[in-house]
Amino acid sequence: MAHDLGKGWLGNFFEDFELGKEQVCAPPRVIGAPETALHIGTTNDRQARFCGGEGRMHPLVVFHTVIGQTVRNISLNSPANLGYSKMIWHAPVFAGDEITTTIKIVGLKENSNGKTGNCFVETTGRNQSGEIVLQYTRWVMVRKRDHDTATPYLENPVTPSLASQVEVAELPAWSGDLSRSEKTGGAYFFEDYEPGERIFHHDGMTVNHTDHMQYTRLWQNSAKVHFDEILTDGKPLVYGGFPFSIAYAQSLNGLENRSGMVAMNSGAHANPCYSGTTIYSFTEVLEAHDLVDQPYGALRLRLVGVKDLNPADHKDFDIGEDNGKGRIKYDPRVLLCMDIWELMPKRAS
Amino acid sequence: MAHDLGKGWLGNFFEDFELGKEQVCAPPRVIGAPETALHIGTTNDRQARFCGGEGRMHPLVVFHTVIGQTVRNISLNSPANLGYSKMIWHAPVFAGDEITTTIKIVGLKENSNGKTGNCFVETTGRNQSGEIVLQYTRWVMVRKRDHDTATPYLENPVTPSLASQVEVAELPAWSGDLSRSEKTGGAYFFEDYEPGERIFHHDGMTVNHTDHMQYTRLWQNSAKVHFDEILTDGKPLVYGGFPFSIAYAQSLNGLENRSGMVAMNSGAHANPCYSGTTIYSFTEVLEAHDLVDQPYGALRLRLVGVKDLNPADHKDFDIGEDNGKGRIKYDPRVLLCMDIWELMPKRAS
Amino acid sequence: MAHDLGKGWLGNFFEDFELGKEQVCAPPRVIGAPETALHIGTTNDRQARFCGGEGRMHPLVVFHTVIGQTVRNISLNSPANLGYSKMIWHAPVFAGDEITTTIKIVGLKENSNGKTGNCFVETTGRNQSGEIVLQYTRWVMVRKRDHDTATPYLENPVTPSLASQVEVAELPAWSGDLSRSEKTGGAYFFEDYEPGERIFHHDGMTVNHTDHMQYTRLWQNSAKVHFDEILTDGKPLVYGGFPFSIAYAQSLNGLENRSGMVAMNSGAHANPCYSGTTIYSFTEVLEAHDLVDQPYGALRLRLVGVKDLNPADHKDFDIGEDNGKGRIKYDPRVLLCMDIWELMPKRAS
């Protein structure tokens, strides 16, 4: 019997996406203490809010769970994740919650090379009560099935209007107890942070094979390039969320009292990462907003992950230069550059 | 003081086994969400039934737990696992269940080389209520302590009569909610599968040191050859259950709505696996049985794990040829060949 | 903007420690089934008391949690852990307990080289009810910030008087059900152990990168030398607690009915360990105390971890010789030498 490729799913190609189409991603997933332990065991995360008795799940555990659920539909044939817009962690997630993710295609743009297109995906993660816990739009490059036939989205691309940042008024309120030094070890509070300031995090972490592959599989992310040495000529690509998690865990050092990310304005996986890379990071304070009537303020921060170079030894390290089109051409040592919002308690009066 | 080998257990040798002897294996083990998370983190398993709020444990997690419990008694001195017969997952296991395994020696046959014998072990895993959750007979080769003295089982081997397959009537009923596309992502149902059909699963997974060793230790499998580079001249042997789990997780692709293995007719760990191997797999549909009065049918499937070659690129890949004695001489690239039963829901009417 | 090192914590130096100062270590940590599963998956621990339905946490899981909590305060700038005194596991810990650790500086002694000092730290781990679960004093070498200026502790060192061992009367009582062969697989009881006896454990375990790094991160131990290949010239140092856990798990073989460590008299991380090392171990029975009126006795044991050499093949392996000052100069193959107390049930009458 001759065999065709049959029932095994090879993923959607650019031609398969339909504007406005909503889909439930499979499978739903319960997360809890084991995912927290593996997150800690992979990243060395030490944030008190996410390892205590309350069972509060780390915002990046929620992020990876949601993005992992979308891979089968969106990104099996994706050479690159291009950006994120208006990512908001709307509600806390606790151990035992079951996360279900839905996606809606809100933009399609074929690229001029005829080989790929960009797909804009509104992504919504909900808990078992249907409450939205995380929402964002991301855009990804997706390969075309047929390089010789243009789609309507070459001539008539549909590009959604995407907010360049989450407004302060849109940030969710602090959830749960405010951070205090006794539990966090942190000496600094909202009043201590100043725009323009750089915080160096000092902890380098070298990536090993199992480190990144296990973490990526944990989120049921099934993109082949992360796992198959033959397909990748011996260099499996590290999932972009991995150095993000490492750098974010490192960035607790100097920001011990933070809430944990409540929103992300934008984010770039600036350069690829492979096993053997040592990841360092620093944070720049971009904005500090006093929230009157609240016991905390909001900090807009740029988290920068750097490969094989400790920015604490190069304090004025330049992440890149403007490419003339309002975007940054990143230094090849920049792994990631994430523009995020944290809430930060004020000093107890 | 001169020291003899003393109290450290070196495992049973062929001479130590007694026909008809029943034994409880130590220790009992609770399994739950952490074992599920590590199973997912190792294999990238994405089957909806085994990662949701119900806490239903994966059939292979149960399998590894049971087989791991038997290693100390049976296979510390075993150069090879030879086969399985009539493996049935009789009842579902849920998070928090405590598994206890008992073994009974049902056959002994010394091999003509004088160095080893084959030991047939009826194996029964039970939950904390004493309910049988998994039962099978496996036979393993075990080294003799004394190569110069024959046992009675050289002249008079006792070989149990082992069923070559589990009958359809013996299969357990579907447990819990039927799979539906919204939760599984799967488009295919019982009616869509046809004997003779091959399903290619497309996902390659390269084995790293910690991947296989951690997974093997998780099941408290203490066979030294899996962990000790000095003993194995730098090449620890991967536990046969590891590529089985990887291949089975891959095989969800095209079989998304399956129940999870309910029985195994037979299984071969056809060739050894080491770190660095990339595992691929495909499935052949051997039989499809409509179960009248049931909303699902039964599929008999052959799961084949292949090393360092993607069968989707070699669609008619030949697993081996009959060796003239009714057994297959496997191609050296075949890692495993498992003859299993799945239940598969019928298309909702 | 020029950037100074700012808010990132670089750890305390010798000059920063204040005699008598008590501090709560951050963050508190809940431990439970996931930590047990990862402990098993890393070490192959098979002790029945710590993998069953009771949720009893392994003494080494408690140890690592407590010591991990102290790293940020004590040992980020520590080149060496020098010793432990009077470590007692006062009360059992169960899954879901939240551990908080406090430290008190009870001794300071500057070393004559001017570069380091020794810091004596009384360490107390408590559960969420405030009950002491683990207590000990350890002393660590810590780097001075300023090599040119002596502290008062050069001329006037303060050295606490430390007990060289935990007395039998101080040992906690057996907690929970006594071990019995059916659950443990162990044939030996208190009456079977004899001072002077060596027990060889037979299981070698080769250390892989992720094995030790994940285990170390799991306990939120943030000492950079364990994770950063650049900082360590390609050879991250394995956390001393890692070979201890491996050797202790191995040492169940021959001591299956033990309670799990209830106290440690002293302990040496005798030589450094790196990835690629194969760890073996043996135990020497130092003392056996019948506890009248109790169904168990107390065994004082020396657990020795050895690198790249199986002591079962060198039964009279010499761990070292007295250096003339009452301390042992260890053979370079000795990784660790721990002097511990176990309770061991008597043979059922």
PDB file of N, CA and C in Angstrom, chain C residues 211-250:
ATOM      1  N   ASP C 211      20.714  18.371  35.269  1.00  0.00           N
ATOM      2  CA  ASP C 211      20.477  17.675  36.538  1.00  0.00           C
ATOM      3  C   ASP C 211      20.788  18.580  37.723  1.00  0.00           C
ATOM      4  N   HIS C 212      22.006  19.069  37.760  1.00  0.00           N
ATOM      5  CA  HIS C 212      22.404  19.796  38.971  1.00  0.00           C
ATOM      6  C   HIS C 212      21.891  21.232  38.968  1.00  0.00           C
ATOM      7  N   MET C 213      21.843  21.842  37.799  1.00  0.00           N
ATOM      8  CA  MET C 213      21.396  23.242  37.786  1.00  0.00           C
ATOM      9  C   MET C 213      19.906  23.338  38.129  1.00  0.00           C
ATOM     10  N   GLN C 214      19.110  22.461  37.565  1.00  0.00           N
ATOM     11  CA  GLN C 214      17.677  22.516  37.862  1.00  0.00           C
ATOM     12  C   GLN C 214      17.413  22.257  39.343  1.00  0.00           C
ATOM     13  N   TYR C 215      18.106  21.273  39.880  1.00  0.00           N
ATOM     14  CA  TYR C 215      17.903  20.930  41.291  1.00  0.00           C
ATOM     15  C   TYR C 215      18.303  22.113  42.183  1.00  0.00           C
ATOM     16  N   THR C 216      19.360  22.790  41.821  1.00  0.00           N
ATOM     17  CA  THR C 216      19.853  23.916  42.613  1.00  0.00           C
ATOM     18  C   THR C 216      18.903  25.112  42.510  1.00  0.00           C
ATOM     19  N   ARG C 217      18.436  25.355  41.301  1.00  0.00           N
ATOM     20  CA  ARG C 217      17.463  26.448  41.123  1.00  0.00           C
ATOM     21  C   ARG C 217      16.153  26.144  41.836  1.00  0.00           C
ATOM     22  N   LEU C 218      15.786  24.865  41.864  1.00  0.00           N
ATOM     23  CA  LEU C 218      14.521  24.495  42.507  1.00  0.00           C
ATOM     24  C   LEU C 218      14.468  25.004  43.937  1.00  0.00           C
ATOM     25  N   TRP C 219      15.622  25.053  44.592  1.00  0.00           N
ATOM     26  CA  TRP C 219      15.679  25.536  45.982  1.00  0.00           C
ATOM     27  C   TRP C 219      15.979  27.018  46.037  1.00  0.00           C
ATOM     28  N   GLN C 220      15.866  27.692  44.900  1.00  0.00           N
ATOM     29  CA  GLN C 220      16.048  29.146  44.835  1.00  0.00           C
ATOM     30  C   GLN C 220      17.422  29.567  45.358  1.00  0.00           C
ATOM     31  N   ASN C 221      18.377  28.681  45.194  1.00  0.00           N
ATOM     32  CA  ASN C 221      19.773  28.959  45.503  1.00  0.00           C
ATOM     33  C   ASN C 221      20.326  29.765  44.336  1.00  0.00           C
ATOM     34  N   SER C 222      20.758  30.991  44.602  1.00  0.00           N
ATOM     35  CA  SER C 222      21.112  31.886  43.510  1.00  0.00           C
ATOM     36  C   SER C 222      22.610  32.161  43.410  1.00  0.00           C
ATOM     37  N   ALA C 223      23.426  31.306  43.989  1.00  0.00           N
ATOM     38  CA  ALA C 223      24.872  31.529  43.900  1.00  0.00           C
ATOM     39  C   ALA C 223      25.313  31.356  42.445  1.00  0.00           C
ATOM     40  N   LYS C 224      25.916  32.412  41.887  1.00  0.00           N
ATOM     41  CA  LYS C 224      26.201  32.473  40.451  1.00  0.00           C
ATOM     42  C   LYS C 224      27.098  31.350  39.946  1.00  0.00           C
ATOM     43  N   VAL C 225      28.016  30.897  40.787  1.00  0.00           N
ATOM     44  CA  VAL C 225      29.010  29.912  40.332  1.00  0.00           C
ATOM     45  C   VAL C 225      28.378  28.593  39.890  1.00  0.00           C
ATOM     46  N   HIS C 226      27.128  28.366  40.229  1.00  0.00           N
ATOM     47  CA  HIS C 226      26.495  27.101  39.843  1.00  0.00           C
ATOM     48  C   HIS C 226      25.897  27.129  38.435  1.00  0.00           C
ATOM     49  N   PHE C 227      25.757  28.331  37.846  1.00  0.00           N
ATOM     50  CA  PHE C 227      24.928  28.452  36.642  1.00  0.00           C
ATOM     51  C   PHE C 227      25.595  29.126  35.457  1.00  0.00           C
ATOM     52  N   ASP C 228      26.700  29.813  35.686  1.00  0.00           N
ATOM     53  CA  ASP C 228      27.230  30.729  34.676  1.00  0.00           C
ATOM     54  C   ASP C 228      28.543  30.168  34.134  1.00  0.00           C
ATOM     55  N   GLU C 229      28.520  29.678  32.907  1.00  0.00           N
ATOM     56  CA  GLU C 229      29.717  29.072  32.300  1.00  0.00           C
ATOM     57  C   GLU C 229      30.794  30.094  32.003  1.00  0.00           C
ATOM     58  N   ILE C 230      30.393  31.322  31.748  1.00  0.00           N
ATOM     59  CA  ILE C 230      31.404  32.339  31.441  1.00  0.00           C
ATOM     60  C   ILE C 230      32.155  32.711  32.714  1.00  0.00           C
ATOM     61  N   LEU C 231      31.410  32.972  33.751  1.00  0.00           N
ATOM     62  CA  LEU C 231      32.016  33.310  35.045  1.00  0.00           C
ATOM     63  C   LEU C 231      32.951  32.212  35.549  1.00  0.00           C
ATOM     64  N   THR C 232      32.629  30.970  35.219  1.00  0.00           N
ATOM     65  CA  THR C 232      33.372  29.831  35.769  1.00  0.00           C
ATOM     66  C   THR C 232      34.286  29.168  34.733  1.00  0.00           C
ATOM     67  N   ASP C 233      34.600  29.899  33.676  1.00  0.00           N
ATOM     68  CA  ASP C 233      35.477  29.342  32.631  1.00  0.00           C
ATOM     69  C   ASP C 233      34.989  27.978  32.145  1.00  0.00           C
ATOM     70  N   GLY C 234      33.695  27.884  31.947  1.00  0.00           N
ATOM     71  CA  GLY C 234      33.134  26.671  31.347  1.00  0.00           C
ATOM     72  C   GLY C 234      32.880  25.540  32.328  1.00  0.00           C
ATOM     73  N   LYS C 235      33.168  25.766  33.614  1.00  0.00           N
ATOM     74  CA  LYS C 235      32.975  24.683  34.582  1.00  0.00           C
ATOM     75  C   LYS C 235      32.140  25.134  35.785  1.00  0.00           C
ATOM     76  N   PRO C 236      30.831  25.295  35.582  1.00  0.00           N
ATOM     77  CA  PRO C 236      30.018  25.666  36.745  1.00  0.00           C
ATOM     78  C   PRO C 236      30.194  24.635  37.860  1.00  0.00           C
ATOM     79  N   LEU C 237      30.348  25.150  39.063  1.00  0.00           N
ATOM     80  CA  LEU C 237      30.536  24.303  40.234  1.00  0.00           C
ATOM     81  C   LEU C 237      29.189  23.711  40.641  1.00  0.00           C
ATOM     82  N   VAL C 238      29.161  22.431  40.882  1.00  0.00           N
ATOM     83  CA  VAL C 238      27.925  21.796  41.339  1.00  0.00           C
ATOM     84  C   VAL C 238      27.682  22.182  42.803  1.00  0.00           C
ATOM     85  N   TYR C 239      26.463  22.603  43.113  1.00  0.00           N
ATOM     86  CA  TYR C 239      26.043  22.905  44.491  1.00  0.00           C
ATOM     87  C   TYR C 239      26.337  21.695  45.376  1.00  0.00           C
ATOM     88  N   GLY C 240      27.007  21.909  46.495  1.00  0.00           N
ATOM     89  CA  GLY C 240      27.388  20.808  47.379  1.00  0.00           C
ATOM     90  C   GLY C 240      26.227  19.939  47.822  1.00  0.00           C
ATOM     91  N   GLY C 241      25.047  20.512  47.882  1.00  0.00           N
ATOM     92  CA  GLY C 241      23.873  19.741  48.278  1.00  0.00           C
ATOM     93  C   GLY C 241      23.453  18.712  47.242  1.00  0.00           C
ATOM     94  N   PHE C 242      23.920  18.886  45.997  1.00  0.00           N
ATOM     95  CA  PHE C 242      23.528  17.964  44.939  1.00  0.00           C
ATOM     96  C   PHE C 242      24.156  16.579  45.113  1.00  0.00           C
ATOM     97  N   PRO C 243      25.497  16.482  45.188  1.00  0.00           N
ATOM     98  CA  PRO C 243      26.044  15.131  45.424  1.00  0.00           C
ATOM     99  C   PRO C 243      25.588  14.541  46.761  1.00  0.00           C
ATOM    100  N   PHE C 244      25.315  15.400  47.728  1.00  0.00           N
ATOM    101  CA  PHE C 244      24.789  14.916  49.006  1.00  0.00           C
ATOM    102  C   PHE C 244      23.444  14.201  48.765  1.00  0.00           C
ATOM    103  N   SER C 245      22.585  14.828  48.007  1.00  0.00           N
ATOM    104  CA  SER C 245      21.280  14.215  47.730  1.00  0.00           C
ATOM    105  C   SER C 245      21.414  12.925  46.918  1.00  0.00           C
ATOM    106  N   ILE C 246      22.315  12.942  45.950  1.00  0.00           N
ATOM    107  CA  ILE C 246      22.512  11.744  45.127  1.00  0.00           C
ATOM    108  C   ILE C 246      23.042  10.609  46.009  1.00  0.00           C
ATOM    109  N   ALA C 247      24.074  10.907  46.781  1.00  0.00           N
ATOM    110  CA  ALA C 247      24.671   9.866  47.622  1.00  0.00           C
ATOM    111  C   ALA C 247      23.663   9.361  48.654  1.00  0.00           C
ATOM    112  N   TYR C 248      22.892  10.275  49.209  1.00  0.00           N
ATOM    113  CA  TYR C 248      21.926   9.848  50.219  1.00  0.00           C
ATOM    114  C   TYR C 248      20.838   8.964  49.602  1.00  0.00           C
ATOM    115  N   ALA C 249      20.390   9.317  48.409  1.00  0.00           N
ATOM    116  CA  ALA C 249      19.388   8.469  47.737  1.00  0.00           C
ATOM    117  C   ALA C 249      19.982   7.088  47.457  1.00  0.00           C
ATOM    118  N   GLN C 250      21.229   7.059  47.006  1.00  0.00           N
ATOM    119  CA  GLN C 250      21.898   5.764  46.766  1.00  0.00           C
ATOM    120  C   GLN C 250      21.963   4.946  48.048  1.00  0.00           C
TER     121      GLN C 250
END
